[in-house]
Coordinates of C-alpha atoms in Angstrom, one line a residue:
X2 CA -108.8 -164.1 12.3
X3 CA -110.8 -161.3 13.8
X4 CA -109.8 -157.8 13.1
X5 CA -109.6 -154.9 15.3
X6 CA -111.6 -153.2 12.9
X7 CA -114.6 -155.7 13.6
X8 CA -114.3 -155.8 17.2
X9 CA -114.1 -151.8 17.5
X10 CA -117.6 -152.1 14.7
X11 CA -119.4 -154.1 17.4
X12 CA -118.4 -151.9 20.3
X13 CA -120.2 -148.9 18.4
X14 CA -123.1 -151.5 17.8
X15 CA -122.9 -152.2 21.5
X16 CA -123.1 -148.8 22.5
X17 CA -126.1 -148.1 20.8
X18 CA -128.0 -150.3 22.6
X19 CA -129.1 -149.1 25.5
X20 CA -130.6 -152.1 27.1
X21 CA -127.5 -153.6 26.8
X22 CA -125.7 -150.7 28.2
X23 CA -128.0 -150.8 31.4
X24 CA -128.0 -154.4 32.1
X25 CA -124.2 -153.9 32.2
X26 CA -124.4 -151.5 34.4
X27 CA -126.4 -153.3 36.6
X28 CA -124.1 -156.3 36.6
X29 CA -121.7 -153.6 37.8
X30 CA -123.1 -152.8 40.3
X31 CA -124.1 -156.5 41.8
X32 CA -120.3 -156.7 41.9
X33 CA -119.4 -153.7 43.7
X34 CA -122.1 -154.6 45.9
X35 CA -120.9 -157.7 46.8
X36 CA -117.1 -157.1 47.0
X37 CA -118.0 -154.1 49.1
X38 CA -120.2 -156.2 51.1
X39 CA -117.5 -158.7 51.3
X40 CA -114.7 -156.4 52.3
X41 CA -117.4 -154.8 55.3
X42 CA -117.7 -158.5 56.5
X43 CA -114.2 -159.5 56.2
X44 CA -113.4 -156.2 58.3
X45 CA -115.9 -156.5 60.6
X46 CA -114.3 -160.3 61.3
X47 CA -110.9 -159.4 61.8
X48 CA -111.8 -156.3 63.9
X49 CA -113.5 -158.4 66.2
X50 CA -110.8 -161.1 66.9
X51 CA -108.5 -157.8 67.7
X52 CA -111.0 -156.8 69.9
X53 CA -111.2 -160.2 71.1
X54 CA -107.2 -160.8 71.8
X55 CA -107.3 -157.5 73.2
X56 CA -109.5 -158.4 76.0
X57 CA -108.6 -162.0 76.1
X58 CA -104.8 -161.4 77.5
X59 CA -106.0 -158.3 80.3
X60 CA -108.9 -160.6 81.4
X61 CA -106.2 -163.7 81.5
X62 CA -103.6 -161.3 83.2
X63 CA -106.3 -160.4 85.8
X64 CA -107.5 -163.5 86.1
X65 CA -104.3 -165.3 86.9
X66 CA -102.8 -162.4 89.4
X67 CA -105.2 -163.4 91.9
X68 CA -105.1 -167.6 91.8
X69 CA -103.9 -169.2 95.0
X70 CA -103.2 -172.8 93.0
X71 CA -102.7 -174.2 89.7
X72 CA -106.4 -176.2 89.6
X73 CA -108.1 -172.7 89.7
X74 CA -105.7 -171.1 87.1
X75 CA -106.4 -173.4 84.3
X76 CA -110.4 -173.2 85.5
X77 CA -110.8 -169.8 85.6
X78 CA -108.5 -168.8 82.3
X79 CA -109.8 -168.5 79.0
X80 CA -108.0 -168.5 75.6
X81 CA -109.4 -167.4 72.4
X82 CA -109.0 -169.3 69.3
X83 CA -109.3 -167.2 66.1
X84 CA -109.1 -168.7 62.5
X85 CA -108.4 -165.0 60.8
X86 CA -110.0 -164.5 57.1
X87 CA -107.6 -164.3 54.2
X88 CA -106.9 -161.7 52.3
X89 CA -109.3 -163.5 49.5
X90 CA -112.4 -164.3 51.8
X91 CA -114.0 -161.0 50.5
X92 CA -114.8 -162.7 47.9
X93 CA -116.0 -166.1 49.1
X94 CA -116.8 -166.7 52.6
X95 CA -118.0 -169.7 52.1
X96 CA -117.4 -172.1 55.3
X97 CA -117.1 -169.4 57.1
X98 CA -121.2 -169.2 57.4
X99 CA -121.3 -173.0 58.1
X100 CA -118.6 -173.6 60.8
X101 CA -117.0 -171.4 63.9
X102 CA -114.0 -169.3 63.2
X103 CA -113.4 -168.4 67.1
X104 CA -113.7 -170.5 70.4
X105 CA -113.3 -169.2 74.0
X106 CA -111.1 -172.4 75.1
X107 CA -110.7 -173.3 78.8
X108 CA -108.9 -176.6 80.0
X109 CA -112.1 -178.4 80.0
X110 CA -113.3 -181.3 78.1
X111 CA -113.1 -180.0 74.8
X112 CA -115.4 -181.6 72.6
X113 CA -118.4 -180.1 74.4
X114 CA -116.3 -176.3 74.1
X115 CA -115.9 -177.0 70.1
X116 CA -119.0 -178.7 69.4
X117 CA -121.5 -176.0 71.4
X118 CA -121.4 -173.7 68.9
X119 CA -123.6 -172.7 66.3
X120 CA -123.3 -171.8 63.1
X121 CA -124.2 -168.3 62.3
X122 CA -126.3 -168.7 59.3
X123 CA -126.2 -172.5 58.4
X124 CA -129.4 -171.5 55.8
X125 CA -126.7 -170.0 53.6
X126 CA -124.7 -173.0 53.2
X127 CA -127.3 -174.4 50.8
X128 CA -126.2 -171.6 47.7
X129 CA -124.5 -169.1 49.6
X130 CA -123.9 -165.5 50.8
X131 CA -124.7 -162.6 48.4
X132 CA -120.7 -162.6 47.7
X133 CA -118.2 -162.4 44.3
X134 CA -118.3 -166.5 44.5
X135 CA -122.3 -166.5 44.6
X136 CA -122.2 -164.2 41.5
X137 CA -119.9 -165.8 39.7
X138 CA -121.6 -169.5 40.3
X139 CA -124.9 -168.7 40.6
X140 CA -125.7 -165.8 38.3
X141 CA -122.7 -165.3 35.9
X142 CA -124.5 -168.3 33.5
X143 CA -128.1 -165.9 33.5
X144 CA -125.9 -162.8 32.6
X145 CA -124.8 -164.6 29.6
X146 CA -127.7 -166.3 28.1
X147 CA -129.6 -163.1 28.6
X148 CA -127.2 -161.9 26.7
X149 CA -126.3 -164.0 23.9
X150 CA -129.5 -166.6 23.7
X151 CA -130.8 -164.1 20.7
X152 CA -127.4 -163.3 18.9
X153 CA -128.8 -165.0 15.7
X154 CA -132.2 -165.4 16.5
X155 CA -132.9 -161.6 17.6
X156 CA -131.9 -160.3 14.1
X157 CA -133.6 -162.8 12.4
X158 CA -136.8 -162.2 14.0
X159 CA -135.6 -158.1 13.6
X160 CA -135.3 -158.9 10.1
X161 CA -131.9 -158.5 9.9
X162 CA -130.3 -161.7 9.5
X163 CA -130.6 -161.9 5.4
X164 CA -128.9 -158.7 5.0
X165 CA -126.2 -159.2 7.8
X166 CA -124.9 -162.8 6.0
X167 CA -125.1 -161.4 2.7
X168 CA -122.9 -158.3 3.7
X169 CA -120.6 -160.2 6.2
X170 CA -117.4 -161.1 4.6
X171 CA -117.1 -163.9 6.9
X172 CA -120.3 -165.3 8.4
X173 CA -118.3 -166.2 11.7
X174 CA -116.2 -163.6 12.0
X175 CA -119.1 -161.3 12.1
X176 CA -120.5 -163.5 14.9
X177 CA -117.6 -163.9 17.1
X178 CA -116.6 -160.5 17.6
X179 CA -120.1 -160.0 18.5
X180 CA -120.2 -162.7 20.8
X181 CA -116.6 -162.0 22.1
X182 CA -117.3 -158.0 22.7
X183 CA -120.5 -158.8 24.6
X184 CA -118.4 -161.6 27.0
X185 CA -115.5 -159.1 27.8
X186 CA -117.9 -156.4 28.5
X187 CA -119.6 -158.7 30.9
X188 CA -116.4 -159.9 32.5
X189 CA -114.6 -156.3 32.6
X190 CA -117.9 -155.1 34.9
X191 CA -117.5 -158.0 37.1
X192 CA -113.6 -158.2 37.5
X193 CA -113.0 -154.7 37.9
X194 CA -114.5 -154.5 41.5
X195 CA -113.3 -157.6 42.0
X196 CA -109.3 -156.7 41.5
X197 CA -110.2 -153.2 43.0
X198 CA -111.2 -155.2 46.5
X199 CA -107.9 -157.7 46.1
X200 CA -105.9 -154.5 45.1
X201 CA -107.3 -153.2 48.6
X202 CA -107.3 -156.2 50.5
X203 CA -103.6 -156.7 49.5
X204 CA -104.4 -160.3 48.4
X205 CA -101.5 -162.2 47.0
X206 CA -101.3 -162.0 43.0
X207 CA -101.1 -165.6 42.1
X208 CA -104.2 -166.4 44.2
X209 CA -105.9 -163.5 42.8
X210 CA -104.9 -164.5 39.2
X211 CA -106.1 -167.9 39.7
X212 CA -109.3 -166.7 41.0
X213 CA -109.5 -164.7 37.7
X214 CA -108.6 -167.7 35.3
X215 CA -111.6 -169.8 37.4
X216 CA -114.1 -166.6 37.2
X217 CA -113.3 -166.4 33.0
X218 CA -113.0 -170.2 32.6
X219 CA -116.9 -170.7 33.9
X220 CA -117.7 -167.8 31.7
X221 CA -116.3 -169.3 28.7
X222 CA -118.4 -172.5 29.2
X223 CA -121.2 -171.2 29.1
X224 CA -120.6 -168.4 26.3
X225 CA -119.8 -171.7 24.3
X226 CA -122.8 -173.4 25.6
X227 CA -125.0 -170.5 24.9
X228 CA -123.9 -169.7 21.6
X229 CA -123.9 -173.7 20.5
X230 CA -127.6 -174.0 21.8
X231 CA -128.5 -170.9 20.6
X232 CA -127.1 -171.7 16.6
X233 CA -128.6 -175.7 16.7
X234 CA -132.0 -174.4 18.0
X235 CA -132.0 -171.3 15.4
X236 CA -131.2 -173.9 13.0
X237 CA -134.4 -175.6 13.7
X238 CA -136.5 -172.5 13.7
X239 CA -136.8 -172.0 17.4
X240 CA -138.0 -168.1 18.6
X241 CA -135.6 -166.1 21.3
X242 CA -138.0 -167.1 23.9
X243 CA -137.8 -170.7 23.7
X244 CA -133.9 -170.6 22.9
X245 CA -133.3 -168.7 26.3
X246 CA -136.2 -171.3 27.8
X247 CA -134.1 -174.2 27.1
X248 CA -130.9 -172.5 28.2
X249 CA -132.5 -171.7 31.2
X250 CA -133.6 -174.7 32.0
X251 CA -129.9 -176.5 31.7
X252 CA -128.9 -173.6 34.1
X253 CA -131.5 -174.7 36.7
X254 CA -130.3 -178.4 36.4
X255 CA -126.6 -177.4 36.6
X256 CA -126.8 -174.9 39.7
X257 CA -129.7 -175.4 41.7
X258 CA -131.4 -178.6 41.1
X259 CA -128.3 -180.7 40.8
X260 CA -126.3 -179.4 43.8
X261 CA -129.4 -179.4 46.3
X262 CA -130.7 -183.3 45.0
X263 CA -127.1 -184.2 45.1
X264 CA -125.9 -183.1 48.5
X265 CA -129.4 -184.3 49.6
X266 CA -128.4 -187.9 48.7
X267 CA -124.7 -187.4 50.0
X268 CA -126.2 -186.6 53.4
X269 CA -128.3 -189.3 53.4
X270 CA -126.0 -191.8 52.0
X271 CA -123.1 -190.8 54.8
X272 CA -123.8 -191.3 58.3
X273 CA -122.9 -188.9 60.4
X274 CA -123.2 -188.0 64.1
X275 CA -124.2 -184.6 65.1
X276 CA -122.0 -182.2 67.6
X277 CA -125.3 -182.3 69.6
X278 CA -124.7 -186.2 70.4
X279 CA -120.9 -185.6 71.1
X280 CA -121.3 -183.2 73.8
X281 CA -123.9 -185.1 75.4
X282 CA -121.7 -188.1 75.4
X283 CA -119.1 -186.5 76.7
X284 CA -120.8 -184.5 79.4
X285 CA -122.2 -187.5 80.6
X286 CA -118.8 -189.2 80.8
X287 CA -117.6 -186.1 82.9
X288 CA -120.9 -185.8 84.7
X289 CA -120.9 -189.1 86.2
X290 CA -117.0 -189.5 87.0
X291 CA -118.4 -187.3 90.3
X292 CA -120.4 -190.8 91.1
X293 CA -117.8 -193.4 90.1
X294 CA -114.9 -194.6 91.8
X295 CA -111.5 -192.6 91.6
X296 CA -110.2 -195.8 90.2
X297 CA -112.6 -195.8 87.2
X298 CA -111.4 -192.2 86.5
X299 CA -107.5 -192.9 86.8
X300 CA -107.9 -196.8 85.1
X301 CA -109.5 -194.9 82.1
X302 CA -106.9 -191.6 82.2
X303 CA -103.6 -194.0 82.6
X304 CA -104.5 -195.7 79.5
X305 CA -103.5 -192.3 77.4
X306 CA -101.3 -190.8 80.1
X307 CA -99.3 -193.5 81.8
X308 CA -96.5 -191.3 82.4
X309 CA -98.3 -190.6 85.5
X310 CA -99.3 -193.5 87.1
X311 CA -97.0 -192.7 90.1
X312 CA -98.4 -188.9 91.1
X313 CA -102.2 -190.2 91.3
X314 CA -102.3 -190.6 95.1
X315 CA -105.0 -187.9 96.3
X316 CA -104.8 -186.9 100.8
X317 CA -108.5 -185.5 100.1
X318 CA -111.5 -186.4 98.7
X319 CA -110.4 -183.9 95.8
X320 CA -108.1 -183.1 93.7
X321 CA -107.4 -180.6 90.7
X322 CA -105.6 -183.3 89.1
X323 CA -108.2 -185.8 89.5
X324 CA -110.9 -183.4 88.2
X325 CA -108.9 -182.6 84.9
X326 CA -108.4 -186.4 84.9
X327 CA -112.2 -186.7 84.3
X328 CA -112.3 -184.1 82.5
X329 CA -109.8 -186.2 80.0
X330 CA -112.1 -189.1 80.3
X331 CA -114.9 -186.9 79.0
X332 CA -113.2 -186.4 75.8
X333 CA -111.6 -189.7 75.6
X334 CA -115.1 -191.4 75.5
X335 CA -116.2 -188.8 72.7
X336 CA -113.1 -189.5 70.8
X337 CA -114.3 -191.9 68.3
X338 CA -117.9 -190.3 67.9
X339 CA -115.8 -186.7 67.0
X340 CA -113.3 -188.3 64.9
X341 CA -116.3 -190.3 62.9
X342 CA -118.5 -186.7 62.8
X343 CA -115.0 -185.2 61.2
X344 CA -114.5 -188.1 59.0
X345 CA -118.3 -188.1 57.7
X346 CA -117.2 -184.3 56.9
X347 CA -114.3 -185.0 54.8
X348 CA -116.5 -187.9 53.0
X349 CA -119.1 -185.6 51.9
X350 CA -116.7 -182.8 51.0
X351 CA -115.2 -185.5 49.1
X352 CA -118.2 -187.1 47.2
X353 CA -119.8 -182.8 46.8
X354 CA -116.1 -182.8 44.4
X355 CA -116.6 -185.5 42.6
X356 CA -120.6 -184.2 42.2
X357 CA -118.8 -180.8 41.4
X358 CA -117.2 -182.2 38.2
X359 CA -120.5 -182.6 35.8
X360 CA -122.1 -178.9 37.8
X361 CA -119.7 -176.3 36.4
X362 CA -121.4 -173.7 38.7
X363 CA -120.8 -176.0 41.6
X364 CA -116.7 -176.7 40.6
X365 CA -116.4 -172.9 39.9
X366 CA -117.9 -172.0 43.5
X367 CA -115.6 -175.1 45.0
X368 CA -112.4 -173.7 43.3
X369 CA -112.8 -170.3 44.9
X370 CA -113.4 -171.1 48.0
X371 CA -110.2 -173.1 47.6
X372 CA -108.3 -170.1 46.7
X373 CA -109.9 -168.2 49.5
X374 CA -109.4 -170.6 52.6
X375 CA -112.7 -171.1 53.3
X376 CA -113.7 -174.2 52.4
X377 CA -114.5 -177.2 54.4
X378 CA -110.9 -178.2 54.7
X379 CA -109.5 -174.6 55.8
X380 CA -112.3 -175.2 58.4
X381 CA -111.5 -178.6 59.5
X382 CA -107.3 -177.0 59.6
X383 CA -108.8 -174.4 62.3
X384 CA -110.8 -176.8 64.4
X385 CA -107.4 -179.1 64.4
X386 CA -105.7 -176.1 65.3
X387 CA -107.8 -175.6 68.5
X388 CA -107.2 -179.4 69.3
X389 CA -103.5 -179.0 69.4
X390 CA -103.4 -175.5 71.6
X391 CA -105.9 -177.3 73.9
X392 CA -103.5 -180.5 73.9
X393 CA -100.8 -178.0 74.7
X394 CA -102.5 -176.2 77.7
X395 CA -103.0 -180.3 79.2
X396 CA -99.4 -180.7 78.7
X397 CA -98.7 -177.1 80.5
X398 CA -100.9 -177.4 83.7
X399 CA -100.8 -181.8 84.2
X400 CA -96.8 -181.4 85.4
X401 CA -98.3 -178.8 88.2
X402 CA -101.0 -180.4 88.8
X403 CA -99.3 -183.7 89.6
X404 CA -96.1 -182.5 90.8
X405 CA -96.3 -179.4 92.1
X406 CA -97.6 -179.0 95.7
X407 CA -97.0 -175.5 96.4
X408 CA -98.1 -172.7 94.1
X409 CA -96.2 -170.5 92.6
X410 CA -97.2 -167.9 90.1
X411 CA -94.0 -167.5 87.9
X412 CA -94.8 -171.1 87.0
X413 CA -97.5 -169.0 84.9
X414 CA -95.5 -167.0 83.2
X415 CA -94.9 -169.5 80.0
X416 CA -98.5 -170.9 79.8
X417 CA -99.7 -171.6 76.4
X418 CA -100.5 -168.7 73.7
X419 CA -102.5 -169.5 71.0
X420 CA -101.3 -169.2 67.7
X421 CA -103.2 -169.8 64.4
X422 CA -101.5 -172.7 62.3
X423 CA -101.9 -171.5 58.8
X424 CA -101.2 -168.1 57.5
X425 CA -103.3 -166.4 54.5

């Protein structure tokens, strides 16, 4: 067993060296910089959907005081859809880059309102933002092998080695504390930002805990990895320089070129449609419904809204509720194009886990952005979330629409608020 009196030996040892003093310091500093960078974005998110709601229930207000019937109401309203970050995303924003977190939502045909939108920064889904979950991934394995890839090696090429056996009482105690002082440092400079930005963030314990146990769990692979290397290669009278060679090599495989060559194939492998053919299909369904019958338009709406077979007689040659008809149409004949784009999303999600389980760096980045709720399924959850408030807006204005001759504004007064489905 290792005794304080070891540990607190190679603490002193470890304070000596100033090289390893400043390289910890600069590891400190990467992880201020990026939970401060985290926390700026994560504000900077939620300020603007306040802004957003802010603006989105005067302009509604306005909007809606000065409609004469219920066809222009639901045109000319807009409602924003938000998907707020959690209290964690500081550290991982992961999906966040990739897919929209707010929609302006009218009572359109959806899919073209969903799918219109770009991704901010799609470039960074291929490693990532600059955040606490790229560091930990990404550069948390370099930290160690710089550190520990000469542990044996260093002193024997120092000269040291001979002496340090022969006046060790135990040969792996003397190791282990050096090995284990060197790890805690590392993971006390990078977890103390990181609990100081929860702390601030008031993220919940248990996720931030978890986050923790992932974060130490990744470094403990590959402080074993690095140390067992490091002793088989010494062993075979391999220099510091080709120990940390090899060890770098295994962390290219793990975290660059097995993700990228993997998710290559997964894309390739799944089919997939693109947003940009689901709004063209559907805006070509609603395009041409002004050139078709208004029997093609009601046969096709009837078949998902029977309920109102008996309210589609139309005394001009239009109607509100013939126009939101088509507009239903649109997204009807986009439905199973959009539900095969989400399903080819969930399929690669699906097959990047199962690739995630022999890339450490790849499960460990995949785990936090769990914890976080920004992975692909907390952005799938959002984009369902906007389905539903836009199915309840339908259900809202169709009763007026079809039933309601005269206009009346009170009938207003309870339309549709949209509220996020999950809470962080």
């Amino acid at each position: 067993m290792v005794l304080f009196s070891d540990l607190y030996r190679e603490m002193r040892f470890l304070a000596k060296q100033r090289y390893i003093v400043f390289f910890l310091l600069a590891v400190f500093l990467l992880s201020v910089f990026s939970v401060w960078s985290g926390v700026v974005e994560t504000h900077q998110q939620q300020s603007t959907i306040e802004r957003l709601i802010e603006k989105d229930t005067v302009d509604r207000e306005s909007v809606l005081a000065s409609q004469v019937d219920f066809g222009d109401a639901a045109y000319y309203s807009f409602h924003v859809t938000y998907d707020e970050p959690s209290s964690l995303a500081f550290a991982a924003m992961g999906q966040r880059d990739v897919y929209p977190w707010k929609h302006r939502i009218r009572m359109l045909a959806l899919e073209g309102q969903i799918h219109e939108t770009d991704a901010e920064n799609p470039e960074l889904s291929l490693l990532g933002r600059f955040d606490f979950a790229f560091i930990v991934s990404v550069l948390l394995p370099i930290f160690v092998i710089l550190l520990l890839h000469d542990l044996r090696s260093g002193e024997r090429e120092a000269g040291r080695y001979d002496l340090l056996i022969v006046t060790a009482k135990n040969q792996r105690k003397l190791w282990f504390a050096r090995a284990f002082v060197l790890s805690a440092s590392l993971a006390m400079v990078m977890l103390v930002p990181f609990i100081v930005g929860a702390v601030l963030m008031q993220a919940p314990i248990l996720k931030t805990g978890l986050m923790v146990l992932v974060m130490l769990g990744h470094l403990l692979f590959w402080v074993v990895v690095t140390m067992v290397v490091g002793r088989i290669m010494l062993a075979r009278g391999q220099s510091s320089p080709r120990i940390a060679s090899v060890l770098l090599a295994g962390w290219l495989v793990l975290t660059v070129i097995l993700p990228v060559v993997g998710e290559t194939v997964i894309n390739q492998s799944i089919e997939s449609p693109n947003g940009g053919e689901i709004v063209l299909l559907q805006r070509e369904a609603v395009n041409g419904a002004w050139d078709k019958p208004y029997s093609a338009t009601w046969e096709q709406f009837l078949v998902t809204h029977p309920e109102w077979e008996q309210y589609t007689t139309m005394e001009s040659s239009f109607h509100w509720k013939w126009y939101y008809a088509f507009q239903q149409v649109g997204d009807q004949q986009a439905a199973e194009l959009s539900q095969a784009y989400r399903d080819s999303i969930v399929k690669k999600d699906d097959a990047s886990g199962i690739l995630s389980l022999i890339s450490p760096p790849m499960l460990t980045q995949r785990l936090m952005l769990s914890l976080a709720d920004t992975d692909v399924e907390a952005s799938l959850a959002y984009e369902q979330s906007v389905r539903d408030f836009h199915g309840s807006l339908r259900e809202f204005f169709y009763p007026l629409l079809f039933k309601k001759d005269d206009f009346n504004s009170q009938e207003l007064v309870n339309i549709p608020t949209y509220s996020p489905n999950r809470t962080h």
